Short mmCIF file of C-alpha atoms in Angstrom, two decimals:
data_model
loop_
_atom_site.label_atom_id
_atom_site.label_comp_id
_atom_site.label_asym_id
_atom_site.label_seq_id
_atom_site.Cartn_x
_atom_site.Cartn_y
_atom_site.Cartn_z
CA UNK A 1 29.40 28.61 43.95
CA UNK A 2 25.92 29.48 44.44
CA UNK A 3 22.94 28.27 42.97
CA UNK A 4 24.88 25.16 41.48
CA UNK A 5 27.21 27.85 39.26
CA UNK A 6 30.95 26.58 38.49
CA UNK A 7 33.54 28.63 40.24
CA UNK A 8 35.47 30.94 38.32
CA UNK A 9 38.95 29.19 39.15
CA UNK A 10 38.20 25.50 38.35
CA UNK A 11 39.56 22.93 36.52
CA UNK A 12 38.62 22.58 32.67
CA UNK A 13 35.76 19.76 32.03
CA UNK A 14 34.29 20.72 35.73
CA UNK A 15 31.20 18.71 36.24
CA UNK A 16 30.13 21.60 38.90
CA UNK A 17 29.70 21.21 42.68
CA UNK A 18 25.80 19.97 42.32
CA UNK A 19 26.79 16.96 40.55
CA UNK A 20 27.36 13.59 42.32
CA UNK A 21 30.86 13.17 40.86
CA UNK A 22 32.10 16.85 42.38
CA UNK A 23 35.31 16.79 44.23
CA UNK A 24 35.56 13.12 43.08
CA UNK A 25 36.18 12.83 39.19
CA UNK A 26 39.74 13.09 37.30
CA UNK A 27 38.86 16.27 36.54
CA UNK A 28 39.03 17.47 40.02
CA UNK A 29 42.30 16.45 40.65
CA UNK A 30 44.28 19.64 42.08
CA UNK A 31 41.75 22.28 41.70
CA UNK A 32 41.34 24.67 44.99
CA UNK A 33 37.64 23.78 45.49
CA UNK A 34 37.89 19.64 45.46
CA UNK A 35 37.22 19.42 49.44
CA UNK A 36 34.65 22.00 49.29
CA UNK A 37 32.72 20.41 46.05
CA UNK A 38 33.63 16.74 47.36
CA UNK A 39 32.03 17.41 51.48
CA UNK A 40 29.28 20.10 50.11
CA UNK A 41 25.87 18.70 50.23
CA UNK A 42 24.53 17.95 46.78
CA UNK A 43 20.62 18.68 44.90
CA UNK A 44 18.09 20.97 45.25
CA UNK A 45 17.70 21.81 49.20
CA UNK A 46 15.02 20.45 50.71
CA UNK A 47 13.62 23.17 53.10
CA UNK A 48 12.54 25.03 49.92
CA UNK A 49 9.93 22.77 49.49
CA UNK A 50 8.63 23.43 52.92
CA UNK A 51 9.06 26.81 52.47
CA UNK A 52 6.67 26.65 49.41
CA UNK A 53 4.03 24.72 50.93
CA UNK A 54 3.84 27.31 53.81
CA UNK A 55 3.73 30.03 51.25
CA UNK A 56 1.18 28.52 49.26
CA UNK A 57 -1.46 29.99 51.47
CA UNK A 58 -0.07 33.73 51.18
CA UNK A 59 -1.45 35.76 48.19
CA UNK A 60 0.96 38.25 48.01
CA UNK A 61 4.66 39.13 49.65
CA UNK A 62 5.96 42.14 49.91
CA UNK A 63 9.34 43.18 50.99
CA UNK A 64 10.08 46.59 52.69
CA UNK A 65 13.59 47.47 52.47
CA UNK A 66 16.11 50.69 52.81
CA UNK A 67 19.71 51.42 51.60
CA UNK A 68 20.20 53.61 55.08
CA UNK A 69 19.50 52.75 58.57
CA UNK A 70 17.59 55.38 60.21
CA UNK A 71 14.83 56.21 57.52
CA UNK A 72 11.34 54.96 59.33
CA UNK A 73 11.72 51.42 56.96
CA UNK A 74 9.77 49.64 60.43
CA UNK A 75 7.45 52.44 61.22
CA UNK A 76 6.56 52.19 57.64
CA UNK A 77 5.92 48.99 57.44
CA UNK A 78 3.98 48.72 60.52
CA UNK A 79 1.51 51.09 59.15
CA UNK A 80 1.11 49.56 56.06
CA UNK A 81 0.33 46.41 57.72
CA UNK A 82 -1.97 47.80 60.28
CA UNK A 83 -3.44 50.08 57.07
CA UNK A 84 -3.89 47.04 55.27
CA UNK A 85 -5.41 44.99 58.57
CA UNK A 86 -7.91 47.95 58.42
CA UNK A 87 -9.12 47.17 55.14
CA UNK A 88 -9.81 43.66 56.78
CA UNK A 89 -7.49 41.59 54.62
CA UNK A 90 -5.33 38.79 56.58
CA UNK A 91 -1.67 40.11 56.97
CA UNK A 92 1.22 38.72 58.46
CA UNK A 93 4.39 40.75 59.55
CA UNK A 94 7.61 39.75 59.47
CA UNK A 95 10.48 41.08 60.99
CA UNK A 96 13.75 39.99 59.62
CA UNK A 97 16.61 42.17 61.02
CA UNK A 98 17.93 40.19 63.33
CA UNK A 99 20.23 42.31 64.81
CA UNK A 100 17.78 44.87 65.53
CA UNK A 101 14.08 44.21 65.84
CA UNK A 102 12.06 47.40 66.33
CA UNK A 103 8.83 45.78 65.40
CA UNK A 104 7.35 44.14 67.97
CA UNK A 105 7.93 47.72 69.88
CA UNK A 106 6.15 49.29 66.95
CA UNK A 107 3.03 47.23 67.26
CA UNK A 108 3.16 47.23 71.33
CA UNK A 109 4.12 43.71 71.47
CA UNK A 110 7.05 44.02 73.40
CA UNK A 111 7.44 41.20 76.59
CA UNK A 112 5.30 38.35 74.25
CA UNK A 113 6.36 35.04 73.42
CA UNK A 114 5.97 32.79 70.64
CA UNK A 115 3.64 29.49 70.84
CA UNK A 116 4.23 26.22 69.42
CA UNK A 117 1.39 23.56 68.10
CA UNK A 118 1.40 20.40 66.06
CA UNK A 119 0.72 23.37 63.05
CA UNK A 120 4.91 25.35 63.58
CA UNK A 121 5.12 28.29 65.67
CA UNK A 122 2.13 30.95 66.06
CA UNK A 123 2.52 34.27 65.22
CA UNK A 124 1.82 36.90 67.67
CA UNK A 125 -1.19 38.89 67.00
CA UNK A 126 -2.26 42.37 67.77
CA UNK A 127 -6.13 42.16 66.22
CA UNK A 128 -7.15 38.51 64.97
CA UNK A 129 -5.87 39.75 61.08
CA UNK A 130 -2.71 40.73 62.11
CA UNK A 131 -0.38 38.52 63.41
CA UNK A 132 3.93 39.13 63.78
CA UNK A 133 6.86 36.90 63.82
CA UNK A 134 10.28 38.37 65.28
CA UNK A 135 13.25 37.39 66.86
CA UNK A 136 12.16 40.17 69.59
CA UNK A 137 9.74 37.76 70.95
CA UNK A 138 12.77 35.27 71.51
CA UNK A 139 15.00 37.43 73.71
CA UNK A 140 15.18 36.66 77.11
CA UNK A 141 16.47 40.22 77.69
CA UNK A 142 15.51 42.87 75.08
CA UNK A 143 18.90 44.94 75.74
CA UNK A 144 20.94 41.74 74.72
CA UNK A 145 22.42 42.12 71.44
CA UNK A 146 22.21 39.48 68.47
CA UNK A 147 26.15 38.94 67.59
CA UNK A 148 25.64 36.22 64.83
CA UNK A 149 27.39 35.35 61.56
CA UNK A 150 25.59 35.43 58.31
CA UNK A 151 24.84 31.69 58.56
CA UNK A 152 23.03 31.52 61.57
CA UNK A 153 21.16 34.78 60.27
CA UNK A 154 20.10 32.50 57.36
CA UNK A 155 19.35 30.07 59.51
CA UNK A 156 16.75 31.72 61.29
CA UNK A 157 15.39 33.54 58.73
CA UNK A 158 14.58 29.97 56.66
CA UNK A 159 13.12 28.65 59.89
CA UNK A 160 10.75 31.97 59.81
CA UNK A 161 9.51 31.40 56.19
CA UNK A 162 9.43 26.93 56.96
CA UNK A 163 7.81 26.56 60.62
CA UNK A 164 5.76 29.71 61.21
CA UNK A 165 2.05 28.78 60.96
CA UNK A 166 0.68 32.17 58.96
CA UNK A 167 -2.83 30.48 57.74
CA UNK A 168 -4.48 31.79 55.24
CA UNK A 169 -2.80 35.54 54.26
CA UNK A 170 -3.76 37.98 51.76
CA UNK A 171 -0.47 39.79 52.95
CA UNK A 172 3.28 38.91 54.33
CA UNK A 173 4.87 42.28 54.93
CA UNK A 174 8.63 41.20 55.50
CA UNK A 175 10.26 44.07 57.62
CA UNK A 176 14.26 43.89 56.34
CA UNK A 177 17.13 45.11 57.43
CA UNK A 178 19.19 48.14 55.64
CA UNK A 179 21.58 47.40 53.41
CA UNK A 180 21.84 44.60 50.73
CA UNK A 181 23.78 41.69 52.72
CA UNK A 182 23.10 38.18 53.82
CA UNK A 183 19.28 38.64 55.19
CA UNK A 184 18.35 40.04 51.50
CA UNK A 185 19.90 37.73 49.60
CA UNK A 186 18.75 34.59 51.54
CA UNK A 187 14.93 36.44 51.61
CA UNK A 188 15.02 36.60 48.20
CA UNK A 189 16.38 33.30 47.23
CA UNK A 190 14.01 31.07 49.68
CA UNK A 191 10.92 33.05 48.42
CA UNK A 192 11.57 33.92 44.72
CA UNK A 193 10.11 30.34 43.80
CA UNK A 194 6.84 31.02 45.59
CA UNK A 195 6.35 34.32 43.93
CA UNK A 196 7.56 38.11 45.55
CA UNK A 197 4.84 40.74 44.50
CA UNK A 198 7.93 43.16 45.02
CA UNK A 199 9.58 45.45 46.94
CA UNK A 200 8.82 48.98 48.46
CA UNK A 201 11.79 50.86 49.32
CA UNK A 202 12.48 53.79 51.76
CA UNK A 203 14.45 56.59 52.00
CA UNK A 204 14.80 60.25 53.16
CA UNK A 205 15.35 63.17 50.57
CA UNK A 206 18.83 64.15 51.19
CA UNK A 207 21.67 62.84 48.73
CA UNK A 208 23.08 61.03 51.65
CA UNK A 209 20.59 58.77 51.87
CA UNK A 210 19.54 58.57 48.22
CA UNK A 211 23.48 57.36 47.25
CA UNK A 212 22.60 54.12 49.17
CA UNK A 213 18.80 53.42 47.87
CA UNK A 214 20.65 53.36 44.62
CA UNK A 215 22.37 50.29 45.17
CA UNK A 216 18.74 49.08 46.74
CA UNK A 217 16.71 49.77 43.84
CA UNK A 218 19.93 48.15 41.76
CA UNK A 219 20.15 44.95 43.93
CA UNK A 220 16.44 44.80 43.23
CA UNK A 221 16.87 44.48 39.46
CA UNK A 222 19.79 42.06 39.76
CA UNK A 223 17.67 39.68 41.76
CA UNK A 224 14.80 40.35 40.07
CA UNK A 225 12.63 41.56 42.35
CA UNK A 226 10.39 44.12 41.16
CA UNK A 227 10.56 47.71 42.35
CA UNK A 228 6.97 48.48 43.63
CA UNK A 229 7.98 52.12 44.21
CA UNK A 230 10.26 54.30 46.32
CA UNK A 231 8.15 55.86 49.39
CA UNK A 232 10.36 59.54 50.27
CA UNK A 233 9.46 59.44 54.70
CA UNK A 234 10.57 62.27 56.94
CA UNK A 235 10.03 64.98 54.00
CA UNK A 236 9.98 68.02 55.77
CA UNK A 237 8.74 68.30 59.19
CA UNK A 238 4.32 69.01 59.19
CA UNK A 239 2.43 69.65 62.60
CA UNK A 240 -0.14 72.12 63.30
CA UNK A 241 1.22 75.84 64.22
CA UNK A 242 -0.32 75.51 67.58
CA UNK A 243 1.72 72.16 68.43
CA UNK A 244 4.82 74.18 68.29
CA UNK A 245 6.77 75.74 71.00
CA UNK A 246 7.92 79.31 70.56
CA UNK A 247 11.85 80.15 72.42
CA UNK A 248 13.64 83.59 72.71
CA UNK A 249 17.15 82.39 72.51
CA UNK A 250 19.95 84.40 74.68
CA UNK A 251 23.44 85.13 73.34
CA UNK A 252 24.85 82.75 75.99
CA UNK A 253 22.68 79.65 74.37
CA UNK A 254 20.16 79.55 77.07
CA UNK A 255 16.25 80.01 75.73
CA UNK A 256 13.24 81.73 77.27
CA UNK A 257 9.75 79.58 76.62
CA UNK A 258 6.96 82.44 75.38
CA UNK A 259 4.83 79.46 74.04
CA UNK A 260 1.86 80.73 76.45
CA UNK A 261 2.66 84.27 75.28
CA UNK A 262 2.62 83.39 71.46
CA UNK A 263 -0.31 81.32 71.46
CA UNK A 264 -2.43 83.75 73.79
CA UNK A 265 -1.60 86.35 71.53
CA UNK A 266 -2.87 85.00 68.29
CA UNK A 267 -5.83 83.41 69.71
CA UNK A 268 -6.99 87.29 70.98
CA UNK A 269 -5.35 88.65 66.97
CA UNK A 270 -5.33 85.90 65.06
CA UNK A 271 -7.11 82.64 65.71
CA UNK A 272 -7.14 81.26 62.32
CA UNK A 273 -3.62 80.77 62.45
CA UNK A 274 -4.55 78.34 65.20
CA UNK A 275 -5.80 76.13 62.27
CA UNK A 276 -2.70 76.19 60.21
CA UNK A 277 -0.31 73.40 59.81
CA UNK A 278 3.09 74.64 59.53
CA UNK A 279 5.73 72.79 57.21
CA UNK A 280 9.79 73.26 57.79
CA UNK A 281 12.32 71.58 55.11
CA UNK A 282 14.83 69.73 57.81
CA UNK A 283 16.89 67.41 54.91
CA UNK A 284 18.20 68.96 52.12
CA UNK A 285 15.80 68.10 49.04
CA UNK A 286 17.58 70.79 46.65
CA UNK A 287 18.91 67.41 44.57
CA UNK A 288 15.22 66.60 43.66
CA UNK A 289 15.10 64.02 46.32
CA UNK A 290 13.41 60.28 45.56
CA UNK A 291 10.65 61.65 42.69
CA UNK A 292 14.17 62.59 40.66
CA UNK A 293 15.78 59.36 41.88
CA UNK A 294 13.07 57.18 40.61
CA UNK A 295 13.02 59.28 37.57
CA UNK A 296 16.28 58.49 36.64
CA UNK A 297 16.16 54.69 37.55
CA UNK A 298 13.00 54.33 35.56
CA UNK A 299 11.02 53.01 39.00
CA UNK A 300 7.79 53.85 40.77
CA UNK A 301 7.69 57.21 42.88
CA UNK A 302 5.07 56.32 45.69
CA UNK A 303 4.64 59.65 47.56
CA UNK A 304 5.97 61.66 50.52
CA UNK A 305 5.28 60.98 54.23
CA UNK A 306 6.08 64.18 56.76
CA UNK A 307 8.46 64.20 59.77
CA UNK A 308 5.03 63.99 61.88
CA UNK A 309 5.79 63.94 65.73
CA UNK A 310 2.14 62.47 66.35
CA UNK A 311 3.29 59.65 64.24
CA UNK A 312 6.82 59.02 65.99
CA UNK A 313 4.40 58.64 69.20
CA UNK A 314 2.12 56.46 67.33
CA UNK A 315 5.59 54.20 67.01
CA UNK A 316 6.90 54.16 70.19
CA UNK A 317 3.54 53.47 71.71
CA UNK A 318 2.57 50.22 69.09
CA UNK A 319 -0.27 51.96 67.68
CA UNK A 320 -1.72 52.75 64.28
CA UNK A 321 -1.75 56.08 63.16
CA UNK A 322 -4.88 55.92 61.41
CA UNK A 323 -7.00 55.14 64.50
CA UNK A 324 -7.51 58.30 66.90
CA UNK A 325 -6.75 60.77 63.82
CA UNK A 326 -4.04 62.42 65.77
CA UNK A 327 -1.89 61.94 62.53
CA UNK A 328 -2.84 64.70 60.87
CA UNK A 329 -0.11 65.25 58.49
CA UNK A 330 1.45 61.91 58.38
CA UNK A 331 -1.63 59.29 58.03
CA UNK A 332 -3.53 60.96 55.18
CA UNK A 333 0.07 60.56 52.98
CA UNK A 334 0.54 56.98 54.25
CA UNK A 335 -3.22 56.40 53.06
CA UNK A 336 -2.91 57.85 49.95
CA UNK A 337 0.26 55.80 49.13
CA UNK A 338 -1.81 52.46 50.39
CA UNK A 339 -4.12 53.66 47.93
CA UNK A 340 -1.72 53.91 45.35
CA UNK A 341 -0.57 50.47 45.95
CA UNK A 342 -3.34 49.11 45.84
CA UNK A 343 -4.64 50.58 42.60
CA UNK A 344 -1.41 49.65 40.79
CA UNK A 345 -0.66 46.42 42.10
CA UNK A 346 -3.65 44.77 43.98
CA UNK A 347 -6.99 45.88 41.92
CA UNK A 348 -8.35 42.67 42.13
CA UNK A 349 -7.87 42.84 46.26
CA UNK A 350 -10.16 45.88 45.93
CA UNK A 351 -12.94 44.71 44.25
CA UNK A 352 -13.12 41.52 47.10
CA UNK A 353 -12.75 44.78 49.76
CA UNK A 354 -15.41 46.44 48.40
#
């Protein structure tokens, strides 16, 4: 019975469960929802409007989502909002899996708390354009787990988008949880009226993962959220040669380390090959991975970010990739999907940048 829509099993002449006479007219008499329509409250609901006043000073929302658990969806959108900060626009972050918030680790917030003022609740902030909301920051204990029901997810997640004081944004990155279930939905439905620029959705390249964006990229469409594109992360694993460690393995399992050896030997033979970056295939791409995905689903293809270790450290020590250029691999493919985005979606945020 959402959205106001008559139930598939009710009487004939219902006058639906948003009128005033639901649960109480002669037509109601004996069908299976009369206590439900008659107790249920009744109109438009009146957070919504709160809702849109707070997003009335955000530009433009973007939602990051994945079908799969697992595939970088936070570390991604950390870096686009710290790639985006860069660019000095105003973003917001905000982290709606409630079950497992990774993002305040991500941006090394971890151990901050959230202020109140007469304005809502203040984000956190990492540089003065960058501010994050998460239920991290409410934890008393980080290893305590979040066992809630859908409704209380909702619950949260409305008083997110309602009380939290963003000021003026040219960005909301909302950080979701995988899957399509309650945290989408109610995302969607409290922010379609305010306008969602669209969605950016993550994967990896093997099948297993690409089975599951499916349904993302269909729930999308459903909703009618637009598809921004489909970013393919952890596509093949990029570092430089010389970052690698070189074992002799034994028949019984156990290795010998020659790194020293190896990389003595071709600095005296060969030191170019100091210089190369060296590129492994660790999922299975033979299906065509997410370029033949979007392909077939007639949606954006973004680009492919490497299995970079120096960006896996950039995660689990809250920093950007982009800032020490230890990301060789990784932050020049991030940057040129930015770019890409940007182009394609937000030309008229360039021209203010520049």
């Amino acid at each position: 019975m959402e959205n106001g829509e008559i139930p598939e099993n009710a009487n004939e002449h219902c006058p639906g469960p948003q009128s005033e006479s639901a649960g109480k007219s002669d037509a109601c008499q004996g069908c299976p929802n009369q206590e439900v329509c008659a107790t249920a409250p009744k109109g438009p609901d009146p957070d919504l409007v709160a809702i849109a006043e707070r997003m009335a000073t955000v530009k433009h929302k973007i939602l990051v989502l994945s079908g799969k658990g697992g595939v970088g969806k936070s570390t991604f959108s950390a870096q686009l909002s710290f790639a985006l900060a860069a660019k000095d626009f105003q973003v917001g972050l905000l982290d709606i899996d409630i079950c497992g918030p990774s993002i305040p680790k991500m941006l090394g917030l971890e151990g901050q708390d959230i202020h109140q003022s007469n304005l809502g609740w203040s984000p956190v902030y990492v540089e003065s354009n960058l501010g994050v909301m998460s239920i991290g920051f409410m934890l008393p204990n980080p290893d305590e787990a979040v066992i809630w029901r859908g409704p209380r997810k909702n619950g949260l997640i409305k008083q997110f988008l309602k009380d939290v004081y963003w000021g003026e944004l040219d960005f909301l990155v909302v950080d979701a949880p995988p899957g399509t279930s309650d945290e989408h939905i109610s995302i969607v439905q409290f922010l379609q009226a305010t306008g969602i620029d669209g969605a950016i959705i993550v994967t990896m390249p093997q099948q297993v993962s690409l089975i599951d964006v499916r349904k993302e990229v269909s729930f999308c469409k459903k909703v009618g959220v637009p598809v921004l594109g489909v970013v393919e992360n952890m596509s093949g694993l990029c570092q430089p040669l010389k970052d690698f460690k070189f074992l002799k393995m034994m028949e019984n399992g156990e290795h010998t380390d020659l790194t020293e050896k190896v990389i003595e030997y071709m600095r005296e033979k060969a030191p170019e090959m100091l210089d190369l970056i060296a590129a492994s295939e660790v999922f299975d791409s033979s299906g065509g991975g997410a370029a033949k995905m979007c392909t077939e689903m007639g949606v954006p293809f973004l680009g492919k970010v490497p299995l970079d270790p120096q960006l896996c450290k950039a995660a689990e020590e809250g920093k950007s990739c982009f800032a020490e250029q230890k990301c060789l691999t990784s932050a020049p493919a991030l940057k040129n999907i930015v770019e890409k985005l940007m182009t394609n979606y937000w030309r008229e945020e360039m021209s203010v940048e520049q």
